[in-house]
Tab-separated table of C-alpha atoms and ligand atoms in Angstrom:
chain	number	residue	atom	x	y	z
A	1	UNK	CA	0.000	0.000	0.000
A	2	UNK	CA	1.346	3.269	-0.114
A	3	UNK	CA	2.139	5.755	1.596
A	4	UNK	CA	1.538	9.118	1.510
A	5	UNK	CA	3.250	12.061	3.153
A	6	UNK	CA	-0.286	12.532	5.438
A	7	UNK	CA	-3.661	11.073	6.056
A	8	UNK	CA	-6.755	12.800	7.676
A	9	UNK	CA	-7.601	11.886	11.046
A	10	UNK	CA	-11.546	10.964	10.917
A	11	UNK	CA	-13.612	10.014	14.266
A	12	UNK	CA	-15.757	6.508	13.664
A	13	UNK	CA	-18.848	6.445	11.237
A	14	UNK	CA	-20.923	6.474	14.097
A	15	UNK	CA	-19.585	8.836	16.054
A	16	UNK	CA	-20.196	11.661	13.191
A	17	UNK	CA	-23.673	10.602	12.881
A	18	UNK	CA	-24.669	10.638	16.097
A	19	UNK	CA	-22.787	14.301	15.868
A	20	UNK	CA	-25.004	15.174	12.671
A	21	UNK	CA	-28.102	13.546	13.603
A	22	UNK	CA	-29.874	16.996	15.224
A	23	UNK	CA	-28.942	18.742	12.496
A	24	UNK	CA	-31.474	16.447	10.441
A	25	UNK	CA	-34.301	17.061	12.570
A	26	UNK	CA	-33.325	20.897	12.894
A	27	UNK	CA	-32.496	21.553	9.330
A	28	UNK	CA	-30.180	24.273	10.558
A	29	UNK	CA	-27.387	23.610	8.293
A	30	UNK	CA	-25.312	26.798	8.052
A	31	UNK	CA	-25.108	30.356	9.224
A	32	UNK	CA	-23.762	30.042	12.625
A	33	UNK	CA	-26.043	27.654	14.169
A	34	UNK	CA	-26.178	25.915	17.383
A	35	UNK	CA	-23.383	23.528	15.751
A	36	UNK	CA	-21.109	26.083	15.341
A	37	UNK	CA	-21.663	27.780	18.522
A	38	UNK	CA	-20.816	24.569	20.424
A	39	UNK	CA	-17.805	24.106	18.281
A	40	UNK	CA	-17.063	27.575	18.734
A	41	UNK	CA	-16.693	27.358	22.286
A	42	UNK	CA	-15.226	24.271	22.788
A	43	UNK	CA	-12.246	25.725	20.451
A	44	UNK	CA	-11.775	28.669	22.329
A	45	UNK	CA	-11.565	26.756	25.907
A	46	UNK	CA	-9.178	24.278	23.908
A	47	UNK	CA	-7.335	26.940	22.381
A	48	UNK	CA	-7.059	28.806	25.311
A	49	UNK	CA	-7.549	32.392	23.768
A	50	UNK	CA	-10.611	34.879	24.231
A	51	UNK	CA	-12.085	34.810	21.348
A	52	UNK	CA	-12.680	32.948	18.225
A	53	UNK	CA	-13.963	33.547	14.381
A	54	UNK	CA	-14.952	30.101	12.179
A	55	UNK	CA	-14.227	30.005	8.284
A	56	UNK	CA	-15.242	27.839	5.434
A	57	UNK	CA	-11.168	27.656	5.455
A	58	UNK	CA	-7.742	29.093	6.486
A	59	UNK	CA	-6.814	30.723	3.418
A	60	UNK	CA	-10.392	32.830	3.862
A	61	UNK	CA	-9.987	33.426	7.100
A	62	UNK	CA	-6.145	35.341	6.829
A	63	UNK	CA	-7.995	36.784	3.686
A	64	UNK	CA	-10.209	38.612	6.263
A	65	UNK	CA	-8.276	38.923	9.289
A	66	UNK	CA	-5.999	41.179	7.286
A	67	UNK	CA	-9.399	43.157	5.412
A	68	UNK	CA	-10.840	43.174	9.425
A	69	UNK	CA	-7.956	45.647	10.908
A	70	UNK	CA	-8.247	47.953	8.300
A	71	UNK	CA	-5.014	46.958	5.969
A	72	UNK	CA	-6.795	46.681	3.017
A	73	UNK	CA	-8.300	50.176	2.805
A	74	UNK	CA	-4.954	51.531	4.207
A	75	UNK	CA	-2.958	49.952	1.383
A	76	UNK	CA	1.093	49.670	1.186
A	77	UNK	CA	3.708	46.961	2.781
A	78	UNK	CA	3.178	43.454	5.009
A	79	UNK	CA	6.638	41.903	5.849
A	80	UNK	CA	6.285	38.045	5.689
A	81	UNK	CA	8.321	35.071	4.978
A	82	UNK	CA	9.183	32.989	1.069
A	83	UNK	CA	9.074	29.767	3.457
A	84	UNK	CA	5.454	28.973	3.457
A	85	UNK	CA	2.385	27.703	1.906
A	86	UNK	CA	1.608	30.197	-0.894
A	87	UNK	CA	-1.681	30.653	0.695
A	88	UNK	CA	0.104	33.472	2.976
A	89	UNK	CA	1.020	35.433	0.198
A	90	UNK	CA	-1.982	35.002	-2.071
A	91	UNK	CA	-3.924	36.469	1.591
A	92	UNK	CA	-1.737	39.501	1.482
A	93	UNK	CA	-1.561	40.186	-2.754
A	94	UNK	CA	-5.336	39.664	-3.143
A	95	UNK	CA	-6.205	42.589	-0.531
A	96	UNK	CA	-4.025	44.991	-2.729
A	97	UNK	CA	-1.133	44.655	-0.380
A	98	UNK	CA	2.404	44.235	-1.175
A	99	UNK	CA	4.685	41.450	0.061
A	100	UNK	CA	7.937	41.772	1.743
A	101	UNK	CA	10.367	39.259	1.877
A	102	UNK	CA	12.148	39.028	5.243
A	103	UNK	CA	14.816	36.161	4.755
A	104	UNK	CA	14.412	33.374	7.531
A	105	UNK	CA	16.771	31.345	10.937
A	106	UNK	CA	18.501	28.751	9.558
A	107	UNK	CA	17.356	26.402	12.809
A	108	UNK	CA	13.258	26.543	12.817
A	109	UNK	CA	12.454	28.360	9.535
A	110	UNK	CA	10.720	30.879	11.129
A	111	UNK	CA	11.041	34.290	10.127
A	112	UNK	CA	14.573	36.017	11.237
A	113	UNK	CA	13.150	39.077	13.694
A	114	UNK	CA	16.797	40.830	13.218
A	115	UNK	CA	16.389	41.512	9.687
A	116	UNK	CA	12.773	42.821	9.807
A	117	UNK	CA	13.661	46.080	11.114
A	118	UNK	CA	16.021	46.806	7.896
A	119	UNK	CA	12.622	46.060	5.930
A	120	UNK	CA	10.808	48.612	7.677
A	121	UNK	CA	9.715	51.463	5.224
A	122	UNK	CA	7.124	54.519	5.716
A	123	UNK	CA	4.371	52.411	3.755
A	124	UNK	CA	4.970	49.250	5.934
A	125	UNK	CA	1.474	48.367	7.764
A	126	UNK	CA	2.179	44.864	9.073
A	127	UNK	CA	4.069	41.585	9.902
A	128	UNK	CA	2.802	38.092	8.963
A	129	UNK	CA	5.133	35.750	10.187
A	130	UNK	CA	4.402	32.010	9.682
A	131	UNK	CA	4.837	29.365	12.745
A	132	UNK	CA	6.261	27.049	9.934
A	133	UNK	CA	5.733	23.251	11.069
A	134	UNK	CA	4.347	24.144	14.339
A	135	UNK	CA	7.751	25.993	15.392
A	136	UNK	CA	6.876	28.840	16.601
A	137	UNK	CA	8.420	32.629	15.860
A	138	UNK	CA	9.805	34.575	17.957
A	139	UNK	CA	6.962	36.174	19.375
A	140	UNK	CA	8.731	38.780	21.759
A	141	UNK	CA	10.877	40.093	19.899
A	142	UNK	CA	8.359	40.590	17.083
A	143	UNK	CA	6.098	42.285	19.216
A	144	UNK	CA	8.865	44.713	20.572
A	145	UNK	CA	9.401	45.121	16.955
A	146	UNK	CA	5.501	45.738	15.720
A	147	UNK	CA	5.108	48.271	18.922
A	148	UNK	CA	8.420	50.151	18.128
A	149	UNK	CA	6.898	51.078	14.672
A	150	UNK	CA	3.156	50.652	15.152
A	151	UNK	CA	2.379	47.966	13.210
A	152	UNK	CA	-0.122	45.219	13.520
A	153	UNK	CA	0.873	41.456	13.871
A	154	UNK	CA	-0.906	38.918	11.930
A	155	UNK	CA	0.461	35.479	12.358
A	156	UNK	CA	-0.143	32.558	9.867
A	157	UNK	CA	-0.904	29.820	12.860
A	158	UNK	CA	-2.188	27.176	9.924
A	159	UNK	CA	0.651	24.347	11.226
A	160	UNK	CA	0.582	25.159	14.977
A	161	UNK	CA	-3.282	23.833	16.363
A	162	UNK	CA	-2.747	23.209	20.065
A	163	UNK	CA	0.861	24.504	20.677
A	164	UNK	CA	1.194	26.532	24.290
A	165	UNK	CA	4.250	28.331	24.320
A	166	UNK	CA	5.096	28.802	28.291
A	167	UNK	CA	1.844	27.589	28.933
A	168	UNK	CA	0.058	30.661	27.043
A	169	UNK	CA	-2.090	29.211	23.616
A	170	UNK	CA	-0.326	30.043	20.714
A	171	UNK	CA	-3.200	31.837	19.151
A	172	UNK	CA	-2.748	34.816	22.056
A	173	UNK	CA	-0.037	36.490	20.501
A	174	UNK	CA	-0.002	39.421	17.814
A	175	UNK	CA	-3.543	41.204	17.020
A	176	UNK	CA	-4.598	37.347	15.613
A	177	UNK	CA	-3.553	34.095	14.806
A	178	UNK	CA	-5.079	32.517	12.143
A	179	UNK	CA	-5.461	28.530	12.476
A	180	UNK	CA	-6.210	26.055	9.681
A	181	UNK	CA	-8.520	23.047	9.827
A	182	UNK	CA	-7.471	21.879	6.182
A	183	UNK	CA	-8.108	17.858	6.116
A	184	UNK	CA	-4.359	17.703	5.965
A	185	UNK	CA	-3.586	19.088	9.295
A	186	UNK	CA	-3.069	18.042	13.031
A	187	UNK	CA	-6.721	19.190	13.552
A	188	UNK	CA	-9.379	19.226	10.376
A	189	UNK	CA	-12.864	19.906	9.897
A	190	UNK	CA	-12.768	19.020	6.029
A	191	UNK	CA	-12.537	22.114	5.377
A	192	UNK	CA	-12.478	24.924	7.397
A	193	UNK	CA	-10.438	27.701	9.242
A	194	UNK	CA	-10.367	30.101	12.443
A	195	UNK	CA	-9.223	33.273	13.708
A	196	UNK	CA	-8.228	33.736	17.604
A	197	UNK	CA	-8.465	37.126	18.287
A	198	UNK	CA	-8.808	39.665	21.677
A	199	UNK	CA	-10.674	42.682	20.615
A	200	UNK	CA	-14.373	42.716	20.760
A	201	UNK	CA	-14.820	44.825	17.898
A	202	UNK	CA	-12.688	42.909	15.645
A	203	UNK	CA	-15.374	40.152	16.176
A	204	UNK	CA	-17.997	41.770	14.236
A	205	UNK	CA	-15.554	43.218	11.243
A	206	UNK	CA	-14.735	39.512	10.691
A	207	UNK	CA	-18.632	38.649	10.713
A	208	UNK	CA	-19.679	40.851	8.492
A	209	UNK	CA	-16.694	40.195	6.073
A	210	UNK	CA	-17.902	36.432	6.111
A	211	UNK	CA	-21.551	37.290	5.831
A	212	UNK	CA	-22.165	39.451	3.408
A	213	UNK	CA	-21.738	42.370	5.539
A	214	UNK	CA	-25.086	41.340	6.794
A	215	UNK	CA	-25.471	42.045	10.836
A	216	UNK	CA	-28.746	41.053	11.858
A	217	UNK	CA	-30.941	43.825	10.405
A	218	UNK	CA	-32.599	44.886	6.698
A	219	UNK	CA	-30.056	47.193	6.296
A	220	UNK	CA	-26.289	45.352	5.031
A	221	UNK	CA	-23.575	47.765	6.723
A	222	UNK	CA	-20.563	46.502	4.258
A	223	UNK	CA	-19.314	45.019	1.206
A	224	UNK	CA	-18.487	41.668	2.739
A	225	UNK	CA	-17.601	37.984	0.835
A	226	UNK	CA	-19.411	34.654	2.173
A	227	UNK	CA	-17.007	32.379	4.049
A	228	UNK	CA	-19.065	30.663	6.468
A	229	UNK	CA	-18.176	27.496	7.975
A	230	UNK	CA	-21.592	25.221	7.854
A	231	UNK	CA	-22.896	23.109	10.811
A	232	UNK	CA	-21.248	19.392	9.104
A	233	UNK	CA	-18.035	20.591	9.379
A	234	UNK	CA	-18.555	22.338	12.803
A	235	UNK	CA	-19.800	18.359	13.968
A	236	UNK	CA	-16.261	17.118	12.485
A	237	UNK	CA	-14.604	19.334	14.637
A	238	UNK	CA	-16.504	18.450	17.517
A	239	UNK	CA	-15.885	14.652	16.932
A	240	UNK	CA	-11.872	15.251	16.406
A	241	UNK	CA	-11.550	17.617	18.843
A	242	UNK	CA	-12.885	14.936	21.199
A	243	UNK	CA	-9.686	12.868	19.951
A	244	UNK	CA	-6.941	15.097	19.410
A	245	UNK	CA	-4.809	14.523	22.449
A	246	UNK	CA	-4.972	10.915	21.481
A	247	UNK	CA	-3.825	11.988	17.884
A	248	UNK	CA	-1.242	14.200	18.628
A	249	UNK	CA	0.174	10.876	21.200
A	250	UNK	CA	-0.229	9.074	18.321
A	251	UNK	CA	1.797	11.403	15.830
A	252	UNK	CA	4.904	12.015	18.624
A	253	UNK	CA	5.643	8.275	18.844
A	254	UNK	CA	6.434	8.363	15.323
A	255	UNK	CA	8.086	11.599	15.685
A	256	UNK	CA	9.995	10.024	18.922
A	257	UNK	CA	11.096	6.555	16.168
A	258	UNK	CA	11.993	9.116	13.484
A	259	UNK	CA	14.346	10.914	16.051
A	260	UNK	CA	15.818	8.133	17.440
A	261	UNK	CA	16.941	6.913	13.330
A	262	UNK	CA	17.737	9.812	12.148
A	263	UNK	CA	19.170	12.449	14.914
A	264	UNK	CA	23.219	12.845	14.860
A	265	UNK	CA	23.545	11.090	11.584
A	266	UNK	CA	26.263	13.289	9.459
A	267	UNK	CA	24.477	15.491	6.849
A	268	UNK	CA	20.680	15.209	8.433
A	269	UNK	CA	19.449	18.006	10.250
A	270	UNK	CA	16.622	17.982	12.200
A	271	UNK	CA	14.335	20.550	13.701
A	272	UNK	CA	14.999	21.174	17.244
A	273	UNK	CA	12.041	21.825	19.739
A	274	UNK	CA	12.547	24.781	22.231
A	275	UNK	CA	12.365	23.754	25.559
A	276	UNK	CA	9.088	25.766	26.517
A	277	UNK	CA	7.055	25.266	23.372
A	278	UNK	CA	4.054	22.471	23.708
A	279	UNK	CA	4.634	20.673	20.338
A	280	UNK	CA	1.508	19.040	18.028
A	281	UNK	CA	4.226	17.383	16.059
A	282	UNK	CA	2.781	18.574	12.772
A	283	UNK	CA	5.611	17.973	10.355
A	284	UNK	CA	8.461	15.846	10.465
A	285	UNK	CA	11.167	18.068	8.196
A	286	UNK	CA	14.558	16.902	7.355
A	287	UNK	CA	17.056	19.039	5.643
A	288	UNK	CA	19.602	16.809	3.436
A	289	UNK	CA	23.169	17.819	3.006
A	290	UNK	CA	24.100	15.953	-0.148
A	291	UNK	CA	27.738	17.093	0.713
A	292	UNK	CA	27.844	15.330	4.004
A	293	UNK	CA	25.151	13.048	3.673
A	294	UNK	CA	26.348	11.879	0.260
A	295	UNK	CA	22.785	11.690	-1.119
A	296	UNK	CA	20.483	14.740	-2.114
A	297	UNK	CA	17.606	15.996	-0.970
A	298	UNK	CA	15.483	14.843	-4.301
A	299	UNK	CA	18.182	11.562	-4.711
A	300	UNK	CA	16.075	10.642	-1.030
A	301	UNK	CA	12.278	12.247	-2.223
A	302	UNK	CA	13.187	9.528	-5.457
A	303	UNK	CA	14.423	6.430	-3.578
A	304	UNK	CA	11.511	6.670	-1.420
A	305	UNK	CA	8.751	7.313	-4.464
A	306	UNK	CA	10.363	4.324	-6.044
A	307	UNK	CA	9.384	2.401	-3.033
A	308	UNK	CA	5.669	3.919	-3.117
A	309	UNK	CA	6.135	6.178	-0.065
A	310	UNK	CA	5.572	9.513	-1.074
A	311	UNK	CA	7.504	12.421	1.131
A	312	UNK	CA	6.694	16.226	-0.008
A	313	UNK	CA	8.913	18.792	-0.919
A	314	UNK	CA	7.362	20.920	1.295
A	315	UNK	CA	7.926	24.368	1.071
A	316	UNK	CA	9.669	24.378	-2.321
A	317	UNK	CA	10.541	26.612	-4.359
A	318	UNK	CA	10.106	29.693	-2.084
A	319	UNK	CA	7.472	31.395	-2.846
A	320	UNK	CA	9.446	33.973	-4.248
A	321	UNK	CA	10.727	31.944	-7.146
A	322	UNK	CA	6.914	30.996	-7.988
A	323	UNK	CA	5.654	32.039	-11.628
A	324	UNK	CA	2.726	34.239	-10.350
A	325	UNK	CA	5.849	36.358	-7.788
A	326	UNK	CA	9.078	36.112	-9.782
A	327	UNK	CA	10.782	38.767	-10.271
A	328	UNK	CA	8.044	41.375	-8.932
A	329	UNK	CA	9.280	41.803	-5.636
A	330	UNK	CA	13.082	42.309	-4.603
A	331	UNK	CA	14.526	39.381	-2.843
A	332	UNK	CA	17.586	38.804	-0.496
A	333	UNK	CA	16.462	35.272	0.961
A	334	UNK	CA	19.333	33.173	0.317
A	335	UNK	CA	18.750	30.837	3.934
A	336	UNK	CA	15.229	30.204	2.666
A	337	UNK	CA	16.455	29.312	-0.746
A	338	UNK	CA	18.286	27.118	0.668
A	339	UNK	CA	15.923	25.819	2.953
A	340	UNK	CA	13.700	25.062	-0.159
A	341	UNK	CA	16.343	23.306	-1.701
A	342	UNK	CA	17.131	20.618	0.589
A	343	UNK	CA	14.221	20.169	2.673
A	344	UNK	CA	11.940	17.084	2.452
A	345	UNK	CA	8.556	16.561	4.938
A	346	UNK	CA	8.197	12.400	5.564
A	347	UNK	CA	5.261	10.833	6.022
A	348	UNK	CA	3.688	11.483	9.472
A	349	UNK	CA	0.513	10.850	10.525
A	350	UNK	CA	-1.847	9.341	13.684
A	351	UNK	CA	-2.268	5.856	11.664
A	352	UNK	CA	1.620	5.454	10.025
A	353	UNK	CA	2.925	2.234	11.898
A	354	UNK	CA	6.689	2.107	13.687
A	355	UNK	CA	7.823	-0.287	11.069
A	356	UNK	CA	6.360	1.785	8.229
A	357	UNK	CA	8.645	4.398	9.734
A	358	UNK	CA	11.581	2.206	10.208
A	359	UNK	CA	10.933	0.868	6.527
A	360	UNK	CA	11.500	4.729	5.841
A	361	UNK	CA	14.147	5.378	7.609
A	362	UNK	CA	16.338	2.572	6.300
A	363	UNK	CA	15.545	3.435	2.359
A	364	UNK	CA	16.877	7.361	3.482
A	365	UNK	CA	19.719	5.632	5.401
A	366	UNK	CA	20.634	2.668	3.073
B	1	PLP	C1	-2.835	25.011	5.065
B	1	PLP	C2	-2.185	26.335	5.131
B	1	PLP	C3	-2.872	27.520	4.814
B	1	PLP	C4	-4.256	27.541	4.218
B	1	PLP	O1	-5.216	26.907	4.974
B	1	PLP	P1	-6.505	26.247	4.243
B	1	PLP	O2	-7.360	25.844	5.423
B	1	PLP	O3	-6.019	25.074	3.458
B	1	PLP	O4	-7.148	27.277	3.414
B	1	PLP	C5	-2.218	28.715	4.980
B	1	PLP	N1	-0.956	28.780	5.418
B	1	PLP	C6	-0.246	27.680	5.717
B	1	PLP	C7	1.156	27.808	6.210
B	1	PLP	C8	-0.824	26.415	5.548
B	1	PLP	O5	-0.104	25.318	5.800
C-alpha cells in the first residue's frame, strides 16, 4: 500500500452521525447555528484564547483577518516570509497589499526578527510571520518590533493547532492568529479555518466580512464575501476535537522513532524543539546535506517514491521563485532558498505504523 506524506484523522462512522443527527431534525445547516456555537466554544476553551472567528477555510480566514484591521483600505507593505504555503502570500496580494520578503533562521524556519527592522519602510502596515511546522516565531521580539513602529501582527498559525508556548495558547499572541482546519492538518474539519483574536470589535468586522456584511438587520452595513463554515463541518470538529490529544500521542511516537533513526547522523538536520514550546508534532522536516550526507535531498524524495512512499517537498521553491511572484518583488532570501532546496517533509501521521517508519528510515539511510 502506499504511503503518503499525510492522512486525515476521521472520528468513527458512528460517532459523526450521532454528531449530525440533530442537524437532520433541525435543518439548521449553516449560518452560525447551534453547531457552530458549540464548536465555537469548545475551540476557544481548547485553544485557550478569548475569542474565536470560524471560516469555510484558512486561506479565507487570513484573507479577512488582514481586510478586518483595516489593511486593506490603508494599502502599502506586510513583511512576511518565502518559506510557506503560498496561501500566505496570495492572503496579502489579493487585498491589494504588497509582500515583503524578510529572509528566515537557519534552525526553525521561522522568520529572522533581526532583519525585519532593515525592511521597515514609511508604507509598511504589518508583519505576517508564519509558525512554519508548528515551530513557533519569535513572538517577543516581534512584538517589541511591531510596537516600536506601530504595526499590527498577523500570524499565519495554519501548522501550529494546540501549541502553548510557556503555557500561554499560541493563538494569544499578535492582534490574531489565524489557524487552519485543512483535512491535511493536526486538527481538520474538512474544510475549514479560524481566527483567535482579543478585541471585541474585531469580532464583528470579521462577521460581516464572512456574511455578506449582513449584521442582523434589513439594512447590510458593508461590502463583505461569504465564508461561512456550515454546521457538518462544525460536527467534524466536535468529533476530532474529542480525539486530538490521542492523535497528537499518536503522531509524537512516530516523531519520537523518526528521532531516534535519524538524529546525529552526518548530513541530516533535524528541527529542534525549544524547551518551553508544547509541540503538536505537525511535520516531520529533514534538511539533506548531499555534501555530508552523500545523497540529495530529491536523490532521497526519489528512492523513497520508487518504493511507493511519497515524502513532499514541502515548502519548495520559495514562494518567491513561484511564476505568479518572480521577479516582482526584490529578494535577499538566500537561507530560505536554501531551505527550499534541501528540505523534504516524511510521512507522518496518527495511523503510520513504527515499522512503516523504520521501513522509511532505512531506504533514506541505506
Ligand atoms: C494550510 C495552510 C494555509 C491555508 O489553509 P486552508 O485551510 O487550506 O485554506 C495557509 N498557510 C499555511 C502555512 C498552511 O499550511
Amino acid at each position: 500500500m502506499s504511503i503518503l506524506v499525510t492522512r486525515p484523522s476521521m472520528p468513527l462512522a458512528e460517532e459523526y452521525m450521532e454528531e449530525i443527527r440533530p442537524i437532520f431534525e433541525s435543518h439548521w445547516m449553516t449560518n452560525m447555528g447551534p453547531v457552530y456555537k458549540k464548536f465555537q466554544k469548545q475551540l476557544i476553551s481548547f485553544l485557550q484564547v478569548p475569542e474565536m472567528s470560524l471560516f469555510v477555510n484558512g486561506h479565507m480566514a487570513l484573507e479577512m483577518a488582514i481586510d478586518a484591521l483595516g489593511l486593506k483600505e490603508k494599502g502599502g507593505e506586510v513583511i512576511t516570509t518565502p518559506f510557506t504555503f503560498v496561501s500566505t502570500i496570495h492572503a496579502i496580494t489579493r487585498n491589494g497589499l504588497k509582500p515583503i520578503f524578510c529572509d528566515i533562521k537557519p534552525d526553525d524556519y521561522t522568520i529572522d526578527p533581526e532583519k525585519i527592522e532593515a525592511l521597515i519602510t514609511d508604507k509598511t502596515v504589518a508583519i505576517i510571520p508564519v509558525h512554519v511546522y508548528g515551530n513557533i516565531c519569535d513572538v517577543e521580539a516581534i512584538q517589541k518590533i511591531a510596537d516600536k513602529h506601530g504595526l499590527k501582527v498577523i500570524y499565519d498559525a495554519a501548522h501550529a493547532f494546540g501549541i502553548k508556548y510557556r503555557g500561554i495558547g499560541i493563538g494569544n499572541f499578535g492582534d490574531a492568529s489565524m489557524f487552519s482546519f485543512h483535512a491535511t492538518k493536526v486538527f481538520n474539519t474538512i474544510e475549514g479555518g479560524g481566527i483567535a483574536f482579543k478585541d471585541k470589535a474585531y469580532a464583528s468586522k470579521l462577521h460581516e466580512l464572512k456574511n455578506f456584511g449582513i449584521h442582523g438587520t434589513d439594512d447590510v452595513l458593508s461590502i463583505g464575501g461569504n465564508a461561512k463554515l456550515d454546521e457538518f463541518r462544525a460536527a467534524m470538529g466536535i468529533c476530532n476535537l474529542r480525539h486530538i490529544e490521542q492523535y497528537i500521542a499518536a503522531r509524537k511516537k512516530v516523531v519520537d522513532r523518526y528521532n531516534e533513526r535519524l538524529s546525529g547522523v552526518t548530513g541530516i538536520r533535524l528541527c529542534s524543539l525549544r524547551p518551553e514550546v508544547t509541540p503538536n508534532y505537525a511535520y516531520y522536516a529533514v534538511y539533506f546535506d548531499e555534501k555530508k550526507f552523500g545523497k540529495s535531498r530529491d536523490l532521497v524524495f526519489e528512492e523513497l517514491a520508487d518504493n511507493d512512499i511519497h515524502a513532499r517537498k514541502y515548502f519548495y521553491p520559495a514562494i518567491n521563485e513561484l511564476s505568479c511572484y518572480k521577479n516582482q518583488y526584490p529578494q535577499n532570501t538566500p537561507i530560505a532558498h536554501d531551505v527550499a532546496a534541501h528540505i523534504l517533509t516524511l510521512p507522518l501521521y496518527e495511523e503510520l505504523s513504527l515499522e512503516d517508519v523504520d521501513r522509511i528510515c532505512d531506504i533514506i539511510l541505506g
